[in-house]
PDB file of C-alpha atoms in Angstrom:
ATOM      1  CA  UNK I   4      16.529  13.591  -6.892  1.00 90.00           C
ATOM      2  CA  UNK I   5      14.028  11.365  -8.051  1.00 87.00           C
ATOM      3  CA  UNK I   6      13.324  12.594 -11.170  1.00 88.00           C
ATOM      4  CA  UNK I   7      17.220  13.611 -11.896  1.00 92.00           C
ATOM      5  CA  UNK I   8      19.184  10.575 -10.696  1.00 92.00           C
ATOM      6  CA  UNK I   9      16.566   8.435 -12.268  1.00 91.00           C
ATOM      7  CA  UNK I  10      14.425   9.568 -15.179  1.00 90.00           C
ATOM      8  CA  UNK I  11      16.950  11.697 -16.753  1.00 93.00           C
ATOM      9  CA  UNK I  12      19.125   8.588 -17.177  1.00 94.00           C
ATOM     10  CA  UNK I  13      16.178   6.378 -17.939  1.00 92.00           C
ATOM     11  CA  UNK I  14      15.474   8.905 -21.240  1.00 92.00           C
ATOM     12  CA  UNK I  15      19.047   8.628 -22.288  1.00 92.00           C
ATOM     13  CA  UNK I  16      19.187   4.587 -21.696  1.00 92.00           C
ATOM     14  CA  UNK I  17      15.385   4.153 -23.650  1.00 92.00           C
ATOM     15  CA  UNK I  18      16.636   6.696 -26.507  1.00 90.00           C
ATOM     16  CA  UNK I  19      19.852   4.468 -26.950  1.00 90.00           C
ATOM     17  CA  UNK I  20      18.425   0.799 -26.708  1.00 90.00           C
ATOM     18  CA  UNK I  21      15.756   2.048 -29.451  1.00 88.00           C
ATOM     19  CA  UNK I  22      17.578   4.444 -31.806  1.00 86.00           C
ATOM     20  CA  UNK I  23      21.026   3.992 -30.527  1.00 85.00           C
ATOM     21  CA  UNK I  24      21.903   7.487 -29.796  1.00 85.00           C
ATOM     22  CA  UNK I  25      24.293   8.101 -27.616  1.00 86.00           C
ATOM     23  CA  UNK I  26      22.851  11.563 -26.499  1.00 87.00           C
ATOM     24  CA  UNK I  27      19.922  13.281 -26.462  1.00 90.00           C
ATOM     25  CA  UNK I  28      19.729  16.705 -28.259  1.00 84.00           C
ATOM     26  CA  UNK I  29      17.870  20.029 -26.760  1.00 83.00           C
ATOM     27  CA  UNK I  30      16.089  22.598 -28.721  1.00 82.00           C
ATOM     28  CA  UNK I  31      18.072  25.960 -28.335  1.00 78.00           C
ATOM     29  CA  UNK I  32      14.643  27.097 -26.421  1.00 76.00           C
ATOM     30  CA  UNK I  33      15.420  24.919 -24.058  1.00 82.00           C
ATOM     31  CA  UNK I  34      18.458  27.566 -22.766  1.00 82.00           C
ATOM     32  CA  UNK I  35      15.762  29.336 -21.126  1.00 85.00           C
ATOM     33  CA  UNK I  36      14.746  26.738 -18.767  1.00 88.00           C
ATOM     34  CA  UNK I  37      18.623  25.768 -18.274  1.00 88.00           C
ATOM     35  CA  UNK I  38      19.364  29.371 -17.159  1.00 88.00           C
ATOM     36  CA  UNK I  39      15.756  29.499 -14.715  1.00 92.00           C
ATOM     37  CA  UNK I  40      16.825  26.194 -13.101  1.00 93.00           C
ATOM     38  CA  UNK I  41      20.411  27.660 -12.696  1.00 91.00           C
ATOM     39  CA  UNK I  42      19.056  30.599 -11.381  1.00 93.00           C
ATOM     40  CA  UNK I  43      16.593  28.550  -8.731  1.00 95.00           C
ATOM     41  CA  UNK I  44      19.419  26.459  -7.790  1.00 95.00           C
ATOM     42  CA  UNK I  45      21.663  28.960  -6.782  1.00 94.00           C
ATOM     43  CA  UNK I  46      19.180  30.369  -4.838  1.00 95.00           C
ATOM     44  CA  UNK I  47      18.677  27.231  -3.267  1.00 95.00           C
ATOM     45  CA  UNK I  48      21.986  27.000  -2.223  1.00 96.00           C
ATOM     46  CA  UNK I  49      20.910  29.737   0.663  1.00 95.00           C
ATOM     47  CA  UNK I  50      18.001  27.946   2.098  1.00 95.00           C
ATOM     48  CA  UNK I  51      20.400  25.387   4.149  1.00 94.00           C
ATOM     49  CA  UNK I  52      22.939  27.818   5.698  1.00 93.00           C
ATOM     50  CA  UNK I  53      20.136  30.150   7.046  1.00 93.00           C
ATOM     51  CA  UNK I  54      18.498  27.476   8.545  1.00 93.00           C
ATOM     52  CA  UNK I  55      14.532  28.537   7.031  1.00 94.00           C
ATOM     53  CA  UNK I  56      12.139  28.899   4.510  1.00 95.00           C
ATOM     54  CA  UNK I  57      10.949  32.228   4.551  1.00 94.00           C
ATOM     55  CA  UNK I  58       7.421  33.996   3.279  1.00 94.00           C
ATOM     56  CA  UNK I  59      10.595  36.368   1.490  1.00 95.00           C
ATOM     57  CA  UNK I  60      12.056  33.122   0.118  1.00 95.00           C
ATOM     58  CA  UNK I  61       8.334  32.102  -1.215  1.00 95.00           C
ATOM     59  CA  UNK I  62       8.617  35.642  -3.413  1.00 96.00           C
ATOM     60  CA  UNK I  63      12.014  34.698  -4.949  1.00 96.00           C
ATOM     61  CA  UNK I  64      11.164  31.876  -6.157  1.00 96.00           C
ATOM     62  CA  UNK I  65       7.123  32.580  -7.126  1.00 95.00           C
ATOM     63  CA  UNK I  66       8.872  35.674  -9.255  1.00 96.00           C
ATOM     64  CA  UNK I  67      11.267  33.064 -10.746  1.00 95.00           C
ATOM     65  CA  UNK I  68       8.795  31.282 -11.817  1.00 95.00           C
ATOM     66  CA  UNK I  69       6.260  33.894 -12.683  1.00 94.00           C
ATOM     67  CA  UNK I  70       9.522  35.155 -15.254  1.00 92.00           C
ATOM     68  CA  UNK I  71       9.656  31.537 -16.735  1.00 92.00           C
ATOM     69  CA  UNK I  72       5.658  31.571 -17.259  1.00 91.00           C
ATOM     70  CA  UNK I  73       6.193  35.251 -19.123  1.00 90.00           C
ATOM     71  CA  UNK I  74       9.310  34.036 -21.364  1.00 87.00           C
ATOM     72  CA  UNK I  75       7.711  30.756 -22.285  1.00 85.00           C
ATOM     73  CA  UNK I  76       4.390  32.216 -23.488  1.00 82.00           C
ATOM     74  CA  UNK I  77       6.168  34.933 -25.775  1.00 82.00           C
ATOM     75  CA  UNK I  78       7.178  31.982 -27.620  1.00 76.00           C
ATOM     76  CA  UNK I  79       5.824  30.479 -30.564  1.00 74.00           C
ATOM     77  CA  UNK I  80       3.111  27.653 -30.269  1.00 70.00           C
ATOM     78  CA  UNK I  81       3.758  24.369 -31.822  1.00 72.00           C
ATOM     79  CA  UNK I  82       0.939  22.179 -32.635  1.00 76.00           C
ATOM     80  CA  UNK I  83       0.310  19.281 -30.493  1.00 73.00           C
ATOM     81  CA  UNK I  84       0.397  15.835 -31.512  1.00 74.00           C
ATOM     82  CA  UNK I  85      -2.644  14.193 -29.675  1.00 77.00           C
ATOM     83  CA  UNK I  86      -3.402  10.259 -29.513  1.00 76.00           C
ATOM     84  CA  UNK I  87      -5.760   8.473 -27.496  1.00 82.00           C
ATOM     85  CA  UNK I  88      -7.986  10.264 -25.177  1.00 87.00           C
ATOM     86  CA  UNK I  89      -6.444  13.907 -25.294  1.00 85.00           C
ATOM     87  CA  UNK I  90      -7.236  13.733 -29.175  1.00 87.00           C
ATOM     88  CA  UNK I  91     -10.840  12.912 -28.509  1.00 90.00           C
ATOM     89  CA  UNK I  92     -10.783  15.549 -26.077  1.00 90.00           C
ATOM     90  CA  UNK I  93      -8.933  18.000 -28.421  1.00 88.00           C
ATOM     91  CA  UNK I  94     -11.424  17.608 -31.555  1.00 87.00           C
ATOM     92  CA  UNK I  95     -14.474  18.809 -29.459  1.00 89.00           C
ATOM     93  CA  UNK I  96     -15.601  22.181 -29.863  1.00 91.00           C
ATOM     94  CA  UNK I  97     -13.843  25.061 -27.997  1.00 90.00           C
ATOM     95  CA  UNK I  98     -16.305  25.647 -25.455  1.00 92.00           C
ATOM     96  CA  UNK I  99     -16.786  21.832 -24.904  1.00 92.00           C
ATOM     97  CA  UNK I 100     -13.277  20.873 -25.140  1.00 92.00           C
ATOM     98  CA  UNK I 101     -12.901  23.523 -22.348  1.00 93.00           C
ATOM     99  CA  UNK I 102     -15.586  22.543 -20.113  1.00 95.00           C
ATOM    100  CA  UNK I 103     -14.152  19.023 -20.088  1.00 94.00           C
ATOM    101  CA  UNK I 104     -10.810  20.268 -19.126  1.00 94.00           C
ATOM    102  CA  UNK I 105     -11.917  22.364 -16.288  1.00 96.00           C
ATOM    103  CA  UNK I 106     -14.000  19.366 -14.696  1.00 96.00           C
ATOM    104  CA  UNK I 107     -11.218  16.899 -15.379  1.00 95.00           C
ATOM    105  CA  UNK I 108      -8.886  19.293 -13.286  1.00 95.00           C
ATOM    106  CA  UNK I 109     -11.645  19.667 -10.685  1.00 97.00           C
ATOM    107  CA  UNK I 110     -12.572  16.080 -10.228  1.00 97.00           C
ATOM    108  CA  UNK I 111      -8.625  15.364  -9.551  1.00 92.00           C
ATOM    109  CA  UNK I 112      -8.068  18.398  -7.096  1.00 93.00           C
ATOM    110  CA  UNK I 113     -11.229  16.718  -5.276  1.00 96.00           C
ATOM    111  CA  UNK I 114      -9.615  13.543  -5.238  1.00 93.00           C
ATOM    112  CA  UNK I 115      -6.348  15.054  -3.890  1.00 88.00           C
ATOM    113  CA  UNK I 116      -7.970  16.868  -1.131  1.00 90.00           C
ATOM    114  CA  UNK I 117      -9.494  13.832  -0.516  1.00 93.00           C
ATOM    115  CA  UNK I 118      -6.859  11.336   0.114  1.00 89.00           C
ATOM    116  CA  UNK I 119      -3.630  13.298   0.739  1.00 84.00           C
ATOM    117  CA  UNK I 120      -4.230  13.243   4.530  1.00 85.00           C
ATOM    118  CA  UNK I 121      -5.125   9.879   4.769  1.00 88.00           C
ATOM    119  CA  UNK I 122      -2.231   8.967   2.694  1.00 83.00           C
ATOM    120  CA  UNK I 123       0.014  10.899   4.671  1.00 80.00           C
ATOM    121  CA  UNK I 124      -1.393   9.385   7.958  1.00 84.00           C
ATOM    122  CA  UNK I 125      -1.081   5.824   7.007  1.00 84.00           C
ATOM    123  CA  UNK I 126       2.282   6.107   5.581  1.00 78.00           C
ATOM    124  CA  UNK I 127       3.584   7.382   8.869  1.00 79.00           C
ATOM    125  CA  UNK I 128       1.616   4.699  10.797  1.00 83.00           C
ATOM    126  CA  UNK I 129       3.039   1.999   8.727  1.00 80.00           C
ATOM    127  CA  UNK I 130       6.495   3.406   9.176  1.00 78.00           C
ATOM    128  CA  UNK I 131       5.862   3.506  12.685  1.00 79.00           C
ATOM    129  CA  UNK I 132       4.576  -0.647  12.771  1.00 84.00           C
ATOM    130  CA  UNK I 133       7.122  -1.634  10.491  1.00 81.00           C
ATOM    131  CA  UNK I 134      10.012   0.135  12.330  1.00 80.00           C
ATOM    132  CA  UNK I 135      10.902   2.147   9.228  1.00 76.00           C
ATOM    133  CA  UNK I 136      12.353   5.275   9.844  1.00 75.00           C
ATOM    134  CA  UNK I 137       9.281   7.946   9.198  1.00 75.00           C
ATOM    135  CA  UNK I 138      12.110  10.463   7.880  1.00 73.00           C
ATOM    136  CA  UNK I 139      13.019   7.971   5.005  1.00 73.00           C
ATOM    137  CA  UNK I 140      10.064   6.911   4.543  1.00 74.00           C
ATOM    138  CA  UNK I 141       8.372   9.993   3.460  1.00 74.00           C
ATOM    139  CA  UNK I 142      11.414  11.142   1.294  1.00 74.00           C
ATOM    140  CA  UNK I 143      11.408   8.073  -0.648  1.00 75.00           C
ATOM    141  CA  UNK I 144       7.729   6.302  -0.786  1.00 74.00           C
ATOM    142  CA  UNK I 145       5.908   9.512  -1.191  1.00 73.00           C
ATOM    143  CA  UNK I 146       8.107  11.116  -3.818  1.00 78.00           C
ATOM    144  CA  UNK I 147       7.886   8.052  -6.077  1.00 77.00           C
ATOM    145  CA  UNK I 148       4.359   7.362  -5.886  1.00 75.00           C
ATOM    146  CA  UNK I 149       3.887  10.766  -7.315  1.00 76.00           C
ATOM    147  CA  UNK I 150       6.124  11.130  -9.703  1.00 80.00           C
ATOM    148  CA  UNK I 151       5.054   7.729 -10.905  1.00 80.00           C
ATOM    149  CA  UNK I 152       2.836   8.962 -13.931  1.00 82.00           C
ATOM    150  CA  UNK I 153       5.633  11.601 -15.021  1.00 83.00           C
ATOM    151  CA  UNK I 154       7.759   8.787 -15.051  1.00 85.00           C
ATOM    152  CA  UNK I 155       5.655   6.579 -17.464  1.00 87.00           C
ATOM    153  CA  UNK I 156       5.076   9.873 -19.569  1.00 86.00           C
ATOM    154  CA  UNK I 157       8.280  10.557 -20.069  1.00 88.00           C
ATOM    155  CA  UNK I 158       9.328   6.663 -20.817  1.00 88.00           C
ATOM    156  CA  UNK I 159       6.701   6.442 -23.758  1.00 87.00           C
ATOM    157  CA  UNK I 160       8.029   9.745 -25.007  1.00 86.00           C
ATOM    158  CA  UNK I 161      11.475   8.211 -25.192  1.00 89.00           C
ATOM    159  CA  UNK I 162      10.423   4.973 -26.600  1.00 89.00           C
ATOM    160  CA  UNK I 163       8.143   6.522 -29.396  1.00 86.00           C
ATOM    161  CA  UNK I 164      11.384   8.375 -30.518  1.00 85.00           C
ATOM    162  CA  UNK I 165      10.774  11.853 -28.455  1.00 86.00           C
ATOM    163  CA  UNK I 166      13.285  11.586 -26.497  1.00 87.00           C
ATOM    164  CA  UNK I 167      13.708  15.972 -26.850  1.00 88.00           C
ATOM    165  CA  UNK I 168      10.531  16.044 -25.532  1.00 87.00           C
ATOM    166  CA  UNK I 169      10.769  13.977 -22.681  1.00 89.00           C
ATOM    167  CA  UNK I 170      13.828  15.648 -21.388  1.00 90.00           C
ATOM    168  CA  UNK I 171      12.520  18.635 -22.021  1.00 88.00           C
ATOM    169  CA  UNK I 172       9.311  17.677 -19.700  1.00 88.00           C
ATOM    170  CA  UNK I 173      11.362  16.673 -17.635  1.00 90.00           C
ATOM    171  CA  UNK I 174      13.575  19.837 -16.963  1.00 91.00           C
ATOM    172  CA  UNK I 175      10.524  22.089 -16.869  1.00 90.00           C
ATOM    173  CA  UNK I 176       8.991  19.337 -13.779  1.00 89.00           C
ATOM    174  CA  UNK I 177      12.389  20.085 -12.129  1.00 91.00           C
ATOM    175  CA  UNK I 178      11.944  23.957 -12.226  1.00 93.00           C
ATOM    176  CA  UNK I 179       8.302  23.559 -10.629  1.00 91.00           C
ATOM    177  CA  UNK I 180       9.720  21.639  -8.213  1.00 89.00           C
ATOM    178  CA  UNK I 181      12.449  24.268  -7.001  1.00 91.00           C
ATOM    179  CA  UNK I 182      10.215  26.941  -7.365  1.00 94.00           C
ATOM    180  CA  UNK I 183       6.557  26.782  -6.655  1.00 92.00           C
ATOM    181  CA  UNK I 184       6.861  23.411  -4.900  1.00 91.00           C
ATOM    182  CA  UNK I 185       9.620  24.629  -2.628  1.00 93.00           C
ATOM    183  CA  UNK I 186       7.888  28.258  -2.514  1.00 93.00           C
ATOM    184  CA  UNK I 187       5.033  26.925  -1.256  1.00 93.00           C
ATOM    185  CA  UNK I 188       5.996  25.119   1.986  1.00 93.00           C
ATOM    186  CA  UNK I 189       6.260  28.574   4.098  1.00 94.00           C
ATOM    187  CA  UNK I 190       3.201  29.733   3.043  1.00 94.00           C
ATOM    188  CA  UNK I 191       1.416  26.395   4.070  1.00 92.00           C
ATOM    189  CA  UNK I 192       3.522  26.358   7.322  1.00 93.00           C
ATOM    190  CA  UNK I 193       2.107  30.035   8.252  1.00 93.00           C
ATOM    191  CA  UNK I 194      -1.265  28.737   7.511  1.00 93.00           C
ATOM    192  CA  UNK I 195      -1.199  25.883   9.956  1.00 91.00           C
ATOM    193  CA  UNK I 196       0.588  27.858  12.970  1.00 90.00           C
ATOM    194  CA  UNK I 197      -1.573  30.754  12.343  1.00 88.00           C
ATOM    195  CA  UNK I 198       1.760  33.279  11.811  1.00 85.00           C
ATOM    196  CA  UNK I 199       4.024  34.164   9.680  1.00 87.00           C
ATOM    197  CA  UNK I 200       6.734  31.945  11.128  1.00 89.00           C
ATOM    198  CA  UNK I 201       9.293  31.281   8.497  1.00 93.00           C
ATOM    199  CA  UNK I 202       9.555  26.880   8.449  1.00 94.00           C
ATOM    200  CA  UNK I 203      12.489  26.047  10.459  1.00 94.00           C
ATOM    201  CA  UNK I 204      15.063  23.068   8.946  1.00 93.00           C
ATOM    202  CA  UNK I 205      16.558  20.952  10.991  1.00 91.00           C
ATOM    203  CA  UNK I 206      20.384  19.672  10.283  1.00 90.00           C
ATOM    204  CA  UNK I 207      19.197  16.508   8.722  1.00 88.00           C
ATOM    205  CA  UNK I 208      16.945  18.635   6.235  1.00 90.00           C
ATOM    206  CA  UNK I 209      19.577  20.992   5.638  1.00 94.00           C
ATOM    207  CA  UNK I 210      21.914  18.475   4.238  1.00 93.00           C
ATOM    208  CA  UNK I 211      19.174  17.543   2.124  1.00 92.00           C
ATOM    209  CA  UNK I 212      18.294  20.545   0.476  1.00 94.00           C
ATOM    210  CA  UNK I 213      22.278  20.936   0.198  1.00 95.00           C
ATOM    211  CA  UNK I 214      22.571  17.591  -1.577  1.00 96.00           C
ATOM    212  CA  UNK I 215      19.914  18.440  -3.847  1.00 95.00           C
ATOM    213  CA  UNK I 216      20.891  21.577  -4.803  1.00 96.00           C
ATOM    214  CA  UNK I 217      24.619  20.110  -5.596  1.00 96.00           C
ATOM    215  CA  UNK I 218      22.764  17.662  -8.144  1.00 96.00           C
ATOM    216  CA  UNK I 219      20.686  20.290  -9.438  1.00 95.00           C
ATOM    217  CA  UNK I 220      23.609  22.420 -10.464  1.00 95.00           C
ATOM    218  CA  UNK I 221      25.378  19.238 -11.748  1.00 95.00           C
ATOM    219  CA  UNK I 222      22.460  18.237 -14.014  1.00 94.00           C
ATOM    220  CA  UNK I 223      22.466  21.536 -15.457  1.00 92.00           C
ATOM    221  CA  UNK I 224      25.871  22.339 -16.278  1.00 92.00           C
ATOM    222  CA  UNK I 225      25.990  18.955 -18.180  1.00 91.00           C
ATOM    223  CA  UNK I 226      23.277  20.391 -20.542  1.00 90.00           C
ATOM    224  CA  UNK I 227      24.760  23.655 -20.902  1.00 86.00           C
ATOM    225  CA  UNK I 228      25.721  22.245 -24.249  1.00 84.00           C
ATOM    226  CA  UNK I 229      22.126  21.572 -24.983  1.00 85.00           C
ATOM    227  CA  UNK I 230      22.250  17.463 -24.761  1.00 87.00           C
ATOM    228  CA  UNK I 231      22.835  15.035 -22.403  1.00 91.00           C
ATOM    229  CA  UNK I 232      25.148  12.118 -23.385  1.00 91.00           C
ATOM    230  CA  UNK I 233      25.548   8.154 -22.020  1.00 92.00           C
ATOM    231  CA  UNK I 234      28.207   9.585 -19.510  1.00 93.00           C
ATOM    232  CA  UNK I 235      26.426  12.604 -18.190  1.00 93.00           C
ATOM    233  CA  UNK I 236      23.432  10.265 -17.360  1.00 94.00           C
ATOM    234  CA  UNK I 237      25.276   7.336 -16.090  1.00 95.00           C
ATOM    235  CA  UNK I 238      27.090   9.676 -13.464  1.00 95.00           C
ATOM    236  CA  UNK I 239      23.861  11.551 -12.491  1.00 95.00           C
ATOM    237  CA  UNK I 240      22.278   7.646 -12.261  1.00 95.00           C
ATOM    238  CA  UNK I 241      26.075   6.711 -10.073  1.00 96.00           C
ATOM    239  CA  UNK I 242      26.069   9.345  -7.322  1.00 96.00           C
ATOM    240  CA  UNK I 243      21.979   9.501  -6.948  1.00 94.00           C
ATOM    241  CA  UNK I 244      22.193   5.570  -6.494  1.00 93.00           C
ATOM    242  CA  UNK I 245      25.434   5.676  -3.692  1.00 94.00           C
ATOM    243  CA  UNK I 246      23.860   8.185  -1.893  1.00 90.00           C
ATOM    244  CA  UNK I 247      20.680   6.071  -1.831  1.00 87.00           C
ATOM    245  CA  UNK I 248      22.117   3.460  -0.904  1.00 86.00           C
ATOM    246  CA  UNK I 249      24.793   4.808   1.864  1.00 88.00           C
ATOM    247  CA  UNK I 250      23.114   7.645   3.224  1.00 84.00           C
ATOM    248  CA  UNK I 251      26.491   8.050   5.518  1.00 87.00           C
ATOM    249  CA  UNK I 252      28.504   9.322   3.144  1.00 91.00           C
ATOM    250  CA  UNK I 253      26.113  12.112   1.670  1.00 89.00           C
ATOM    251  CA  UNK I 254      28.433  14.905   2.644  1.00 93.00           C
ATOM    252  CA  UNK I 255      30.510  13.268   0.622  1.00 95.00           C
ATOM    253  CA  UNK I 256      28.522  12.879  -2.694  1.00 95.00           C
ATOM    254  CA  UNK I 257      27.114  16.988  -1.968  1.00 96.00           C
ATOM    255  CA  UNK I 258      31.366  17.716  -2.065  1.00 96.00           C
ATOM    256  CA  UNK I 259      31.319  15.486  -5.326  1.00 96.00           C
ATOM    257  CA  UNK I 260      28.515  17.051  -7.425  1.00 96.00           C
ATOM    258  CA  UNK I 261      29.551  20.296  -6.588  1.00 96.00           C
ATOM    259  CA  UNK I 262      33.216  19.418  -7.790  1.00 96.00           C
ATOM    260  CA  UNK I 263      32.127  18.113 -10.984  1.00 95.00           C
ATOM    261  CA  UNK I 264      29.625  20.935 -11.373  1.00 94.00           C
ATOM    262  CA  UNK I 265      32.694  23.036 -11.266  1.00 92.00           C
ATOM    263  CA  UNK I 266      34.360  21.147 -13.875  1.00 91.00           C
ATOM    264  CA  UNK I 267      31.036  21.008 -16.109  1.00 89.00           C
ATOM    265  CA  UNK I 268      31.013  24.815 -15.844  1.00 85.00           C
ATOM    266  CA  UNK I 269      34.170  25.419 -16.988  1.00 84.00           C
ATOM    267  CA  UNK I 270      34.260  23.272 -20.060  1.00 83.00           C
ATOM    268  CA  UNK I 271      30.667  24.614 -21.052  1.00 75.00           C
ATOM    269  CA  UNK I 272      31.372  28.251 -20.058  1.00 71.00           C
ATOM    270  CA  UNK I 273      30.730  29.215 -23.763  1.00 72.00           C
ATOM    271  CA  UNK I 274      27.153  27.475 -23.850  1.00 68.00           C
ATOM    272  CA  UNK I 275      26.364  29.138 -20.595  1.00 67.00           C
ATOM    273  CA  UNK I 276      26.609  32.535 -22.633  1.00 67.00           C
ATOM    274  CA  UNK I 277      24.651  31.376 -25.275  1.00 67.00           C
ATOM    275  CA  UNK I 278      21.605  30.463 -23.065  1.00 64.00           C
ATOM    276  CA  UNK I 279      21.737  33.854 -21.692  1.00 62.00           C
ATOM    277  CA  UNK I 280      22.254  35.019 -25.383  1.00 63.00           C
ATOM    278  CA  UNK I 281      18.976  33.187 -25.803  1.00 59.00           C
ATOM    279  CA  UNK I 282      16.865  34.753 -23.201  1.00 59.00           C
ATOM    280  CA  UNK I 283      17.569  38.340 -24.312  1.00 60.00           C
ATOM    281  CA  UNK I 284      16.659  37.665 -28.008  1.00 56.00           C
ATOM    282  CA  UNK I 285      13.143  36.302 -26.297  1.00 56.00           C
TER     283      UNK I 285
END
């Protein structure tokens, strides 16, 4: 919810402050991403009602992501605009470039493996010492830390006049979170448990998943005309802020998201059909 509730509106605000753009336009190719995100979002609504995330859910979500990657791979590639270290690496001979890229990915993976467990334990211990609810601490602080680099990148994109690329990056990130990230949970749970049991969701977690799915549905509905206006960005930010500050009314916010999503879908139903036509064209 952080990306949709803060990063999406941030891109719109920066585009307005720097260039006075009242909306961010997306390219027609983003129709594919919106339909894939819509499919993942609709499937996510099933999870809180059945109360578990199983390996079957992993297969379905991974299939959605696989379809997305397959379609993206068929699109014509654009020459990237590289600056700074990426430009230096991109200027290397192919075998050197691949070696450097692989080495950087390997170092990053090792660093994550070394830091993740101590970070998680320290985070929970800090919450206990400070009297902060463990659920809320893990829910907000850990994602904020992990998403901080993406916030910085898309903010720079928007400030340099590449708001379309910034928003497209965020939509792609949301697809990754709703498919691979959620889908990996039952797999890791089964490995840790030593069995093939599904990951159970308690009542609080079911409410959180439902709220996130409702927010995602509203966000997709806003983008069906391939643009995000300042009004839409303000709605996303306002609803996100309210549910964060007043968690006791999250059920009401969930219903509000769903009601607004239905209205937006009805208004943009023609654009939704166009998005499906674009998928067939690719």
